[in-house]
Short mmCIF file of C-alpha atoms in Angstrom, two decimals:
data_model
loop_
_atom_site.label_atom_id
_atom_site.label_comp_id
_atom_site.label_asym_id
_atom_site.label_seq_id
_atom_site.Cartn_x
_atom_site.Cartn_y
_atom_site.Cartn_z
CA MET A 28 -2.67 -16.59 -28.17
CA ILE A 29 -1.11 -13.16 -29.23
CA HIS A 30 2.20 -11.65 -28.10
CA ALA A 31 2.57 -8.20 -29.35
CA ALA A 32 5.69 -6.17 -27.78
CA ILE A 33 8.29 -3.57 -28.09
CA ALA A 34 11.65 -5.11 -26.99
CA THR A 35 14.84 -3.37 -25.73
CA GLU A 36 17.18 -6.28 -25.92
CA ARG A 37 18.35 -8.29 -28.84
CA LEU A 38 15.53 -10.43 -30.18
CA ASN A 39 15.97 -14.35 -29.93
CA VAL A 40 14.51 -15.36 -33.22
CA ALA A 41 14.26 -19.09 -32.43
CA ASP A 42 12.48 -18.38 -29.22
CA LEU A 43 10.03 -16.11 -30.93
CA ILE A 44 9.27 -18.70 -33.65
CA GLY A 45 8.75 -21.14 -30.74
CA LYS A 46 6.21 -18.98 -29.05
CA GLY A 47 4.45 -18.61 -32.34
CA HIS A 48 4.20 -22.22 -33.33
CA ASP A 49 1.25 -24.41 -32.45
CA PRO A 50 0.95 -28.17 -32.92
CA SER A 51 -2.60 -27.91 -34.24
CA CYS A 52 -1.43 -25.80 -37.13
CA GLY A 53 -0.08 -26.91 -40.57
CA GLY A 54 1.18 -23.41 -41.48
CA ILE A 55 3.70 -21.00 -40.03
CA GLY A 56 4.20 -17.73 -41.72
CA ALA A 57 7.41 -15.78 -40.62
CA PHE A 58 9.23 -12.37 -41.30
CA ILE A 59 12.45 -11.53 -39.82
CA GLY A 60 13.41 -8.14 -40.39
CA THR A 61 17.45 -7.25 -40.12
CA VAL A 62 19.91 -4.48 -40.25
CA ARG A 63 21.32 -4.13 -43.84
CA SER A 64 24.26 -2.29 -45.16
CA HIS A 65 22.38 -0.34 -47.74
CA ALA A 66 20.82 2.92 -46.78
CA SER A 67 17.16 3.35 -46.97
CA THR A 68 17.41 6.52 -49.17
CA GLY A 69 20.24 7.36 -51.48
CA ASP A 70 23.02 5.23 -52.74
CA ARG A 71 25.08 4.64 -49.42
CA ASP A 72 26.12 1.10 -48.47
CA ASP A 73 27.91 1.57 -45.47
CA VAL A 74 25.05 1.39 -42.69
CA VAL A 75 26.82 -0.07 -39.59
CA ALA A 76 23.86 0.09 -37.27
CA LEU A 77 20.36 1.25 -36.96
CA GLU A 78 18.89 2.87 -34.00
CA TYR A 79 14.88 2.59 -33.20
CA GLU A 80 13.17 4.78 -30.93
CA ALA A 81 9.25 4.57 -29.96
CA HIS A 82 6.82 5.41 -27.60
CA PRO A 83 6.46 2.09 -25.75
CA VAL A 84 2.88 2.41 -24.76
CA MET A 85 1.71 3.65 -28.22
CA ALA A 86 3.71 1.44 -29.97
CA GLU A 87 2.59 -1.56 -28.11
CA ALA A 88 -1.01 -0.58 -28.32
CA LYS A 89 -0.85 -0.17 -32.08
CA LEU A 90 0.97 -3.51 -32.48
CA LEU A 91 -1.68 -4.97 -30.44
CA GLU A 92 -4.43 -3.50 -32.46
CA ILE A 93 -2.89 -4.75 -35.64
CA ALA A 94 -2.66 -8.45 -34.05
CA ASP A 95 -6.25 -8.33 -32.96
CA GLU A 96 -7.31 -7.39 -36.50
CA ALA A 97 -5.24 -9.96 -38.18
CA VAL A 98 -6.57 -12.67 -36.01
CA THR A 99 -10.18 -11.47 -36.73
CA ARG A 100 -9.13 -11.37 -40.58
CA TRP A 101 -7.42 -14.75 -40.82
CA ASP A 102 -7.79 -17.91 -39.15
CA LEU A 103 -4.69 -17.41 -36.87
CA VAL A 104 -4.14 -19.82 -33.77
CA ARG A 105 -0.81 -17.76 -32.51
CA LEU A 106 0.49 -14.64 -33.53
CA VAL A 107 3.95 -13.11 -32.55
CA ALA A 108 4.77 -9.38 -33.43
CA VAL A 109 7.90 -7.83 -31.66
CA HIS A 110 9.93 -4.87 -32.62
CA ARG A 111 13.29 -3.88 -31.31
CA THR A 112 14.06 -0.46 -29.92
CA GLY A 113 17.71 0.46 -29.06
CA ILE A 114 20.78 0.44 -31.34
CA CYS A 115 21.06 -2.86 -33.54
CA ALA A 116 24.23 -3.99 -35.28
CA LEU A 117 24.46 -4.81 -38.83
CA GLY A 118 22.82 -8.35 -39.39
CA GLU A 119 20.98 -8.22 -36.22
CA PRO A 120 17.11 -8.89 -36.25
CA THR A 121 14.95 -5.72 -35.54
CA VAL A 122 11.43 -7.19 -36.05
CA VAL A 123 9.93 -10.66 -36.11
CA VAL A 124 6.45 -11.48 -37.14
CA VAL A 125 5.32 -15.10 -36.80
CA CYS A 126 1.70 -16.30 -37.64
CA SER A 127 0.30 -19.84 -37.16
CA SER A 128 -2.78 -21.12 -39.03
CA PRO A 129 -4.13 -24.50 -39.79
CA HIS A 130 -3.22 -23.56 -43.37
CA ARG A 131 -0.19 -21.87 -45.06
CA GLY A 132 -2.12 -19.36 -47.37
CA GLU A 133 -3.83 -17.54 -44.22
CA ALA A 134 -0.44 -17.73 -42.27
CA LEU A 135 1.64 -16.33 -45.18
CA ASP A 136 -1.15 -13.39 -46.14
CA ALA A 137 -1.48 -12.56 -42.47
CA THR A 138 2.35 -12.17 -41.82
CA ARG A 139 2.65 -9.62 -45.02
CA TRP A 140 -0.24 -7.84 -43.90
CA ILE A 141 0.82 -7.36 -40.40
CA ILE A 142 4.65 -6.34 -41.11
CA ASP A 143 3.28 -3.67 -43.74
CA GLY A 144 0.87 -2.53 -41.08
CA ILE A 145 3.89 -2.31 -38.56
CA LYS A 146 5.88 -0.27 -41.12
CA ASP A 147 3.03 1.91 -41.81
CA THR A 148 1.31 2.79 -38.81
CA VAL A 149 3.38 2.05 -35.44
CA PRO A 150 5.03 5.04 -34.13
CA ILE A 151 8.74 3.72 -34.18
CA TRP A 152 11.46 5.92 -35.55
CA LYS A 153 14.52 4.64 -37.20
CA LYS A 154 18.08 6.39 -37.45
CA GLU A 155 20.59 4.91 -39.82
CA ILE A 156 24.12 5.19 -38.50
CA PHE A 157 27.10 5.19 -40.62
CA ALA A 158 31.00 5.15 -39.75
CA ASP A 159 30.85 8.93 -40.43
CA GLY A 160 27.80 10.18 -39.01
CA ALA A 161 23.92 9.39 -38.49
CA ALA A 162 20.44 10.33 -40.23
CA TRP A 163 16.99 9.83 -39.26
CA VAL A 164 14.75 7.96 -41.73
CA GLY A 165 11.23 8.82 -42.49
CA SER A 166 8.65 8.65 -39.74
CA ASN A 167 5.22 6.88 -38.78
#
């Protein structure tokens, strides 16, 4: 089972982990990305929120492509990959990846590969918001 999506509402991490769990599996790999106070570039540590924008159809297609390849490469029974769009407050989850496999190695390796693929290739754009302004960060 693959669930790959772009979400416009706050992510419910417990629900997504539950969706990624399979009782036949002994290993679950998970990554939860959150809004941090330190800026991606420079030495500012006063980020108050992030704003993500995406082309929903293209972003979901790329997420699904990454998920399909991961299921082929590793022995995954379930896979959840969800990225948030919109404004996310400090500490709020922005991306969740969950992989279930009979063994921990495959689950953990796949999880890292998936989050790296999301960061490198999915068309999602990030703006860091500060109390005194905002700045777009990089691009996919």
